[in-house]
Amino acid sequence: MKFDKVIGHSHNIEILDNMIESGDINHALLFMGISGIGKKYTALSFAKTLLCTEENSCGNCPSCSLFEAKTHPDFFLIKPEDGVIKKKVIEELNENASIKPYESKYKIYMIDGFEKVTKEGQNAFLKTLENPPSYLKIILLSSNKSLILSTILSRCQELKFNSLDKLTIVEYLHKNYDISVEKANFAAEFSNGSIGTAIKLISSEEFNEMRNKSIDILDRVIKGDLSAVLSNAEFFESNKGNIDQIFDLYLLWARDIYIYKLTEDPTIVINKDKLHLIKTESFLSMNAIDNIINSVMEASKNIHDNLNYMLNIEMLFISIREECK
């Protein structure tokens, strides 16, 4: 039962399986990968197996029951609060480390989003990482290695979780959710190889509304209606936190126009549900499409550099309109 529901990541699963079989388990593991890639689910499956008092996370022993109920006394899952994990939380873990396990052979600390631990907290955690008791196993999950101190990294065995291939995600979505192949394809492409993100995309009505609105505005601008930007200023203001997704939608859209113009093959278009719009925009030159892509990327960079948000949105669409004349 150990990892039977984990999607992909066979190499990492093999490593973890070997650890379990041999009993040679590193005191600290670092699971690295983008959000929603499956590293947390894999880590939970691994932790449950280590804590199982029978064999291979049997699902029936008292330990497995406690784990499923999220009341296991030897399992500690730490997550950010308000986007941060404070030093105080880490110090409490340090103090608790000397207390032996109650139910199982091991005690497990799992810190989800370790890059959110403050620098002071990371330094404090070195106390436990450098000299952990034999029963303590530490699993750190992170999507941003650059925010973790080198002294922490050097004391962990890293398992890198790579993006899943598109076909794996499409097959999983089509098998487990009542959606069309076209919708599964779009979610797989847009998710950047993250199964968790893909599931959220097909389940989120808010995302679908944002996608439809974003593409409608872009389509109107391409066809000459710059007023679409001003009349939808509130939309962009309210989606400031989603602007990266909107820009990704625009890049994917430009890619579809480019591919369709080049091949006239609708089967390789990602936004298949909006093929009728893509066809009407294929009048754009290849150079214009390239410039639209560059304009979107430049606007994204400017916004990330904290330049005026709405001004950059307006300048982006003015630039796009100029390319479409």
GROMACS .gro file of C-alpha atoms in nm:
model
  325
    1MET     CA    1   0.000   0.000   0.000
    2LYS     CA    2   0.298   0.229   0.052
    3PHE     CA    3   0.302   0.442  -0.262
    4ASP     CA    4   0.028   0.284  -0.474
    5LYS     CA    5  -0.161   0.613  -0.514
    6VAL     CA    6   0.139   0.832  -0.591
    7ILE     CA    7   0.133   0.956  -0.952
    8GLY     CA    8   0.474   0.927  -1.120
    9HIS     CA    9   0.808   0.985  -0.942
   10SER     CA   10   0.913   0.621  -0.975
   11HIS     CA   11   1.282   0.698  -0.910
   12ASN     CA   12   1.211   0.868  -0.577
   13ILE     CA   13   0.970   0.593  -0.477
   14GLU     CA   14   1.240   0.335  -0.548
   15ILE     CA   15   1.482   0.525  -0.322
   16LEU     CA   16   1.226   0.545  -0.041
   17ASP     CA   17   1.131   0.179  -0.084
   18ASN     CA   18   1.496   0.080  -0.052
   19MET     CA   19   1.527   0.286   0.267
   20ILE     CA   20   1.224   0.112   0.416
   21GLU     CA   21   1.343  -0.235   0.317
   22SER     CA   22   1.699  -0.184   0.442
   23GLY     CA   23   1.611   0.021   0.749
   24ASP     CA   24   1.886   0.264   0.648
   25ILE     CA   25   1.688   0.588   0.661
   26ASN     CA   26   1.862   0.923   0.644
   27HIS     CA   27   1.784   1.138   0.946
   28ALA     CA   28   1.683   1.433   0.723
   29LEU     CA   29   1.526   1.428   0.377
   30LEU     CA   30   1.451   1.730   0.158
   31PHE     CA   31   1.173   1.685  -0.099
   32MET     CA   32   1.217   1.953  -0.366
   33GLY     CA   33   0.969   2.039  -0.641
   34ILE     CA   34   0.703   2.281  -0.759
   35SER     CA   35   0.376   2.314  -0.571
   36GLY     CA   36   0.125   2.036  -0.635
   37ILE     CA   37   0.383   1.801  -0.786
   38GLY     CA   38   0.309   1.519  -0.541
   39LYS     CA   39   0.594   1.558  -0.294
   40LYS     CA   40   0.366   1.605   0.008
   41TYR     CA   41   0.150   1.304  -0.076
   42THR     CA   42   0.465   1.096  -0.124
   43ALA     CA   43   0.607   1.223   0.206
   44LEU     CA   44   0.285   1.140   0.392
   45SER     CA   45   0.283   0.788   0.245
   46PHE     CA   46   0.646   0.745   0.350
   47ALA     CA   47   0.578   0.874   0.702
   48LYS     CA   48   0.276   0.650   0.745
   49THR     CA   49   0.483   0.348   0.640
   50LEU     CA   50   0.764   0.432   0.884
   51LEU     CA   51   0.518   0.470   1.170
   52CYS     CA   52   0.321   0.152   1.089
   53THR     CA   53   0.367  -0.111   1.362
   54GLU     CA   54   0.284  -0.397   1.127
   55GLU     CA   55   0.418  -0.380   0.771
   56ASN     CA   56   0.403  -0.142   0.475
   57SER     CA   57   0.138   0.099   0.611
   58CYS     CA   58  -0.113  -0.179   0.658
   59GLY     CA   59  -0.400   0.060   0.724
   60ASN     CA   60  -0.535  -0.153   1.007
   61CYS     CA   61  -0.296  -0.124   1.300
   62PRO     CA   62  -0.349   0.139   1.574
   63SER     CA   63  -0.063   0.349   1.434
   64CYS     CA   64  -0.215   0.365   1.084
   65SER     CA   65  -0.556   0.449   1.231
   66LEU     CA   66  -0.407   0.732   1.435
   67PHE     CA   67  -0.221   0.861   1.129
   68GLU     CA   68  -0.536   0.863   0.916
   69ALA     CA   69  -0.722   1.042   1.195
   70LYS     CA   70  -0.440   1.301   1.210
   71THR     CA   71  -0.391   1.230   1.580
   72HIS     CA   72  -0.068   1.028   1.574
   73PRO     CA   73   0.142   1.132   1.877
   74ASP     CA   74   0.470   1.067   1.693
   75PHE     CA   75   0.393   1.266   1.378
   76PHE     CA   76   0.434   1.643   1.366
   77LEU     CA   77   0.326   1.832   1.053
   78ILE     CA   78   0.428   2.197   1.048
   79LYS     CA   79   0.288   2.443   0.792
   80PRO     CA   80   0.327   2.819   0.745
   81GLU     CA   81   0.087   3.051   0.925
   82ASP     CA   82   0.024   3.378   0.742
   83GLY     CA   83   0.297   3.281   0.497
   84VAL     CA   84   0.573   3.222   0.753
   85ILE     CA   85   0.707   2.964   1.000
   86LYS     CA   86   0.850   3.150   1.298
   87LYS     CA   87   1.156   3.071   1.506
   88LYS     CA   88   0.933   2.998   1.807
   89VAL     CA   89   0.773   2.702   1.625
   90ILE     CA   90   1.117   2.559   1.541
   91GLU     CA   91   1.235   2.602   1.900
   92GLU     CA   92   0.934   2.402   2.020
   93LEU     CA   93   1.033   2.120   1.782
   94ASN     CA   94   1.389   2.133   1.915
   95GLU     CA   95   1.265   2.097   2.272
   96ASN     CA   96   1.030   1.813   2.179
   97ALA     CA   97   1.300   1.616   1.995
   98SER     CA   98   1.437   1.462   2.315
   99ILE     CA   99   1.101   1.300   2.399
  100LYS     CA  100   1.095   0.941   2.275
  101PRO     CA  101   0.815   0.810   2.049
  102TYR     CA  102   0.495   0.695   2.222
  103GLU     CA  103   0.339   0.463   1.965
  104SER     CA  104   0.594   0.379   1.696
  105LYS     CA  105   0.961   0.310   1.640
  106TYR     CA  106   1.014   0.659   1.498
  107LYS     CA  107   0.914   1.016   1.564
  108ILE     CA  108   0.869   1.219   1.245
  109TYR     CA  109   0.889   1.594   1.187
  110MET     CA  110   0.747   1.706   0.852
  111ILE     CA  111   0.782   2.075   0.765
  112ASP     CA  112   0.578   2.174   0.460
  113GLY     CA  113   0.710   2.487   0.292
  114PHE     CA  114   1.047   2.494   0.466
  115GLU     CA  115   1.151   2.796   0.260
  116LYS     CA  116   0.896   2.990   0.467
  117VAL     CA  117   1.093   2.927   0.787
  118THR     CA  118   1.262   3.252   0.892
  119LYS     CA  119   1.640   3.272   0.871
  120GLU     CA  120   1.654   3.275   1.250
  121GLY     CA  121   1.431   2.968   1.260
  122GLN     CA  122   1.649   2.783   1.010
  123ASN     CA  123   1.959   2.860   1.213
  124ALA     CA  124   1.783   2.738   1.526
  125PHE     CA  125   1.685   2.413   1.353
  126LEU     CA  126   2.052   2.330   1.294
  127LYS     CA  127   2.067   2.227   1.660
  128THR     CA  128   1.838   1.932   1.587
  129LEU     CA  129   1.968   1.859   1.236
  130GLU     CA  130   2.329   1.833   1.352
  131ASN     CA  131   2.267   1.589   1.635
  132PRO     CA  132   1.923   1.424   1.611
  133PRO     CA  133   1.825   1.129   1.831
  134SER     CA  134   1.826   0.799   1.640
  135TYR     CA  135   1.446   0.772   1.646
  136LEU     CA  136   1.384   1.116   1.490
  137LYS     CA  137   1.332   1.141   1.115
  138ILE     CA  138   1.292   1.480   0.950
  139ILE     CA  139   1.119   1.545   0.617
  140LEU     CA  140   1.140   1.895   0.471
  141LEU     CA  141   0.924   1.996   0.175
  142SER     CA  142   1.011   2.298  -0.037
  143SER     CA  143   0.946   2.460  -0.373
  144ASN     CA  144   1.229   2.715  -0.347
  145LYS     CA  145   1.575   2.585  -0.266
  146SER     CA  146   1.733   2.931  -0.293
  147LEU     CA  147   1.560   3.040   0.030
  148ILE     CA  148   1.709   2.757   0.236
  149LEU     CA  149   2.040   2.805   0.416
  150SER     CA  150   2.334   2.611   0.274
  151THR     CA  151   2.402   2.473   0.622
  152ILE     CA  152   2.056   2.314   0.615
  153LEU     CA  153   2.095   2.180   0.261
  154SER     CA  154   2.428   2.015   0.339
  155ARG     CA  155   2.268   1.814   0.619
  156CYS     CA  156   1.980   1.673   0.413
  157GLN     CA  157   1.947   1.407   0.148
  158GLU     CA  158   1.764   1.576  -0.140
  159LEU     CA  159   1.499   1.404  -0.350
  160LYS     CA  160   1.405   1.614  -0.651
  161PHE     CA  161   1.046   1.583  -0.773
  162ASN     CA  162   1.041   1.668  -1.143
  163SER     CA  163   0.737   1.791  -1.334
  164LEU     CA  164   0.514   1.511  -1.456
  165ASP     CA  165   0.484   1.457  -1.828
  166LYS     CA  166   0.168   1.581  -1.995
  167LEU     CA  167   0.041   1.234  -2.093
  168THR     CA  168   0.057   1.108  -1.732
  169ILE     CA  169  -0.155   1.402  -1.614
  170VAL     CA  170  -0.405   1.373  -1.901
  171GLU     CA  171  -0.455   1.000  -1.840
  172TYR     CA  172  -0.503   1.053  -1.466
  173LEU     CA  173  -0.754   1.336  -1.511
  174HIS     CA  174  -0.951   1.157  -1.780
  175LYS     CA  175  -0.965   0.838  -1.572
  176ASN     CA  176  -1.059   0.997  -1.240
  177TYR     CA  177  -1.272   1.297  -1.339
  178ASP     CA  178  -1.572   1.338  -1.564
  179ILE     CA  179  -1.411   1.578  -1.811
  180SER     CA  180  -1.339   1.586  -2.182
  181VAL     CA  181  -0.999   1.499  -2.327
  182GLU     CA  182  -0.975   1.862  -2.444
  183LYS     CA  183  -1.021   1.997  -2.091
  184ALA     CA  184  -0.775   1.742  -1.952
  185ASN     CA  185  -0.523   1.845  -2.219
  186PHE     CA  186  -0.557   2.213  -2.135
  187ALA     CA  187  -0.517   2.150  -1.759
  188ALA     CA  188  -0.213   1.930  -1.818
  189GLU     CA  189  -0.047   2.189  -2.041
  190PHE     CA  190  -0.122   2.484  -1.815
  191SER     CA  191  -0.026   2.306  -1.491
  192ASN     CA  192   0.345   2.300  -1.577
  193GLY     CA  193   0.363   1.932  -1.485
  194SER     CA  194   0.190   1.968  -1.146
  195ILE     CA  195  -0.088   1.715  -1.091
  196GLY     CA  196  -0.221   1.917  -0.796
  197THR     CA  197  -0.245   2.233  -1.004
  198ALA     CA  198  -0.415   2.043  -1.287
  199ILE     CA  199  -0.680   1.908  -1.048
  200LYS     CA  200  -0.743   2.259  -0.913
  201LEU     CA  201  -0.780   2.394  -1.266
  202ILE     CA  202  -1.052   2.150  -1.367
  203SER     CA  203  -1.233   2.196  -1.036
  204SER     CA  204  -1.218   2.575  -1.011
  205GLU     CA  205  -1.508   2.774  -1.152
  206GLU     CA  206  -1.322   3.091  -1.055
  207PHE     CA  207  -1.028   2.995  -1.278
  208ASN     CA  208  -1.259   2.918  -1.569
  209GLU     CA  209  -1.429   3.257  -1.531
  210MET     CA  210  -1.092   3.433  -1.511
  211ARG     CA  211  -0.968   3.247  -1.819
  212ASN     CA  212  -1.278   3.333  -2.023
  213LYS     CA  213  -1.264   3.700  -1.922
  214SER     CA  214  -0.889   3.730  -1.983
  215ILE     CA  215  -0.911   3.580  -2.330
  216ASP     CA  216  -1.217   3.787  -2.419
  217ILE     CA  217  -1.029   4.108  -2.335
  218LEU     CA  218  -0.723   4.000  -2.534
  219ASP     CA  219  -0.938   3.899  -2.832
  220ARG     CA  220  -1.115   4.236  -2.834
  221VAL     CA  221  -0.785   4.426  -2.821
  222ILE     CA  222  -0.635   4.217  -3.102
  223LYS     CA  223  -0.941   4.305  -3.310
  224GLY     CA  224  -0.910   4.676  -3.241
  225ASP     CA  225  -1.110   4.747  -2.925
  226LEU     CA  226  -0.872   4.907  -2.673
  227SER     CA  227  -1.169   5.023  -2.464
  228ALA     CA  228  -1.192   4.661  -2.342
  229VAL     CA  229  -0.895   4.732  -2.115
  230LEU     CA  230  -1.032   5.048  -1.954
  231SER     CA  231  -1.380   4.901  -1.909
  232ASN     CA  232  -1.224   4.600  -1.735
  233ALA     CA  233  -0.974   4.783  -1.513
  234GLU     CA  234  -1.155   4.648  -1.206
  235PHE     CA  235  -1.105   4.293  -1.335
  236PHE     CA  236  -0.727   4.340  -1.350
  237GLU     CA  237  -0.719   4.515  -1.012
  238SER     CA  238  -0.912   4.232  -0.845
  239ASN     CA  239  -0.688   3.973  -1.011
  240LYS     CA  240  -0.358   4.131  -0.916
  241GLY     CA  241  -0.268   3.815  -0.725
  242ASN     CA  242  -0.347   3.604  -1.032
  243ILE     CA  243  -0.164   3.813  -1.290
  244ASP     CA  244   0.103   3.547  -1.344
  245GLN     CA  245  -0.171   3.301  -1.440
  246ILE     CA  246  -0.330   3.557  -1.672
  247PHE     CA  247   0.004   3.620  -1.842
  248ASP     CA  248   0.057   3.244  -1.875
  249LEU     CA  249  -0.285   3.223  -2.040
  250TYR     CA  250  -0.180   3.494  -2.286
  251LEU     CA  251   0.148   3.319  -2.369
  252LEU     CA  252  -0.037   2.993  -2.428
  253TRP     CA  253  -0.289   3.179  -2.643
  254ALA     CA  254  -0.016   3.338  -2.855
  255ARG     CA  255   0.143   2.996  -2.892
  256ASP     CA  256  -0.186   2.857  -3.024
  257ILE     CA  257  -0.225   3.136  -3.280
  258TYR     CA  258   0.134   3.077  -3.392
  259ILE     CA  259   0.092   2.699  -3.422
  260TYR     CA  260  -0.243   2.721  -3.599
  261LYS     CA  261  -0.115   2.983  -3.843
  262LEU     CA  262   0.184   2.761  -3.919
  263THR     CA  263   0.000   2.429  -3.954
  264GLU     CA  264  -0.377   2.491  -3.969
  265ASP     CA  265  -0.397   2.174  -3.758
  266PRO     CA  266  -0.662   2.211  -3.484
  267THR     CA  267  -0.553   1.891  -3.308
  268ILE     CA  268  -0.237   2.053  -3.171
  269VAL     CA  269  -0.411   2.365  -3.043
  270ILE     CA  270  -0.428   2.368  -2.662
  271ASN     CA  271  -0.726   2.604  -2.627
  272LYS     CA  272  -0.945   2.377  -2.839
  273ASP     CA  273  -1.268   2.506  -2.687
  274LYS     CA  274  -1.184   2.849  -2.830
  275LEU     CA  275  -1.060   2.738  -3.170
  276HIS     CA  276  -1.314   2.964  -3.342
  277LEU     CA  277  -1.142   3.270  -3.190
  278ILE     CA  278  -0.793   3.144  -3.271
  279LYS     CA  279  -0.893   3.105  -3.636
  280THR     CA  280  -1.013   3.466  -3.650
  281GLU     CA  281  -0.680   3.587  -3.509
  282SER     CA  282  -0.458   3.393  -3.747
  283PHE     CA  283  -0.436   3.706  -3.965
  284LEU     CA  284  -0.152   3.816  -3.735
  285SER     CA  285   0.198   3.794  -3.879
  286MET     CA  286   0.457   3.569  -3.718
  287ASN     CA  287   0.653   3.880  -3.625
  288ALA     CA  288   0.348   4.033  -3.456
  289ILE     CA  289   0.289   3.715  -3.253
  290ASP     CA  290   0.655   3.711  -3.145
  291ASN     CA  291   0.627   4.074  -3.037
  292ILE     CA  292   0.308   4.004  -2.840
  293ILE     CA  293   0.491   3.726  -2.653
  294ASN     CA  294   0.782   3.960  -2.580
  295SER     CA  295   0.542   4.232  -2.460
  296VAL     CA  296   0.371   3.994  -2.217
  297MET     CA  297   0.707   3.880  -2.079
  298GLU     CA  298   0.826   4.239  -2.042
  299ALA     CA  299   0.506   4.340  -1.858
  300SER     CA  300   0.550   4.042  -1.626
  301LYS     CA  301   0.908   4.141  -1.547
  302ASN     CA  302   0.813   4.504  -1.484
  303ILE     CA  303   0.534   4.406  -1.246
  304HIS     CA  304   0.765   4.169  -1.058
  305ASP     CA  305   1.012   4.457  -1.034
  306ASN     CA  306   0.735   4.650  -0.854
  307LEU     CA  307   0.678   4.901  -1.133
  308ASN     CA  308   0.328   5.051  -1.159
  309TYR     CA  309   0.084   4.761  -1.197
  310MET     CA  310  -0.206   4.915  -1.390
  311LEU     CA  311   0.022   5.132  -1.603
  312ASN     CA  312   0.204   4.818  -1.719
  313ILE     CA  313  -0.126   4.644  -1.794
  314GLU     CA  314  -0.236   4.939  -2.006
  315MET     CA  315   0.100   4.964  -2.184
  316LEU     CA  316   0.090   4.592  -2.258
  317PHE     CA  317  -0.242   4.616  -2.439
  318ILE     CA  318  -0.142   4.934  -2.623
  319SER     CA  319   0.164   4.747  -2.747
  320ILE     CA  320  -0.048   4.447  -2.849
  321ARG     CA  321  -0.292   4.673  -3.034
  322GLU     CA  322  -0.006   4.838  -3.224
  323GLU     CA  323   0.116   4.495  -3.338
  324CYS     CA  324  -0.230   4.404  -3.466
  325LYS     CA  325  -0.290   4.703  -3.692
   0.00000   0.00000   0.00000
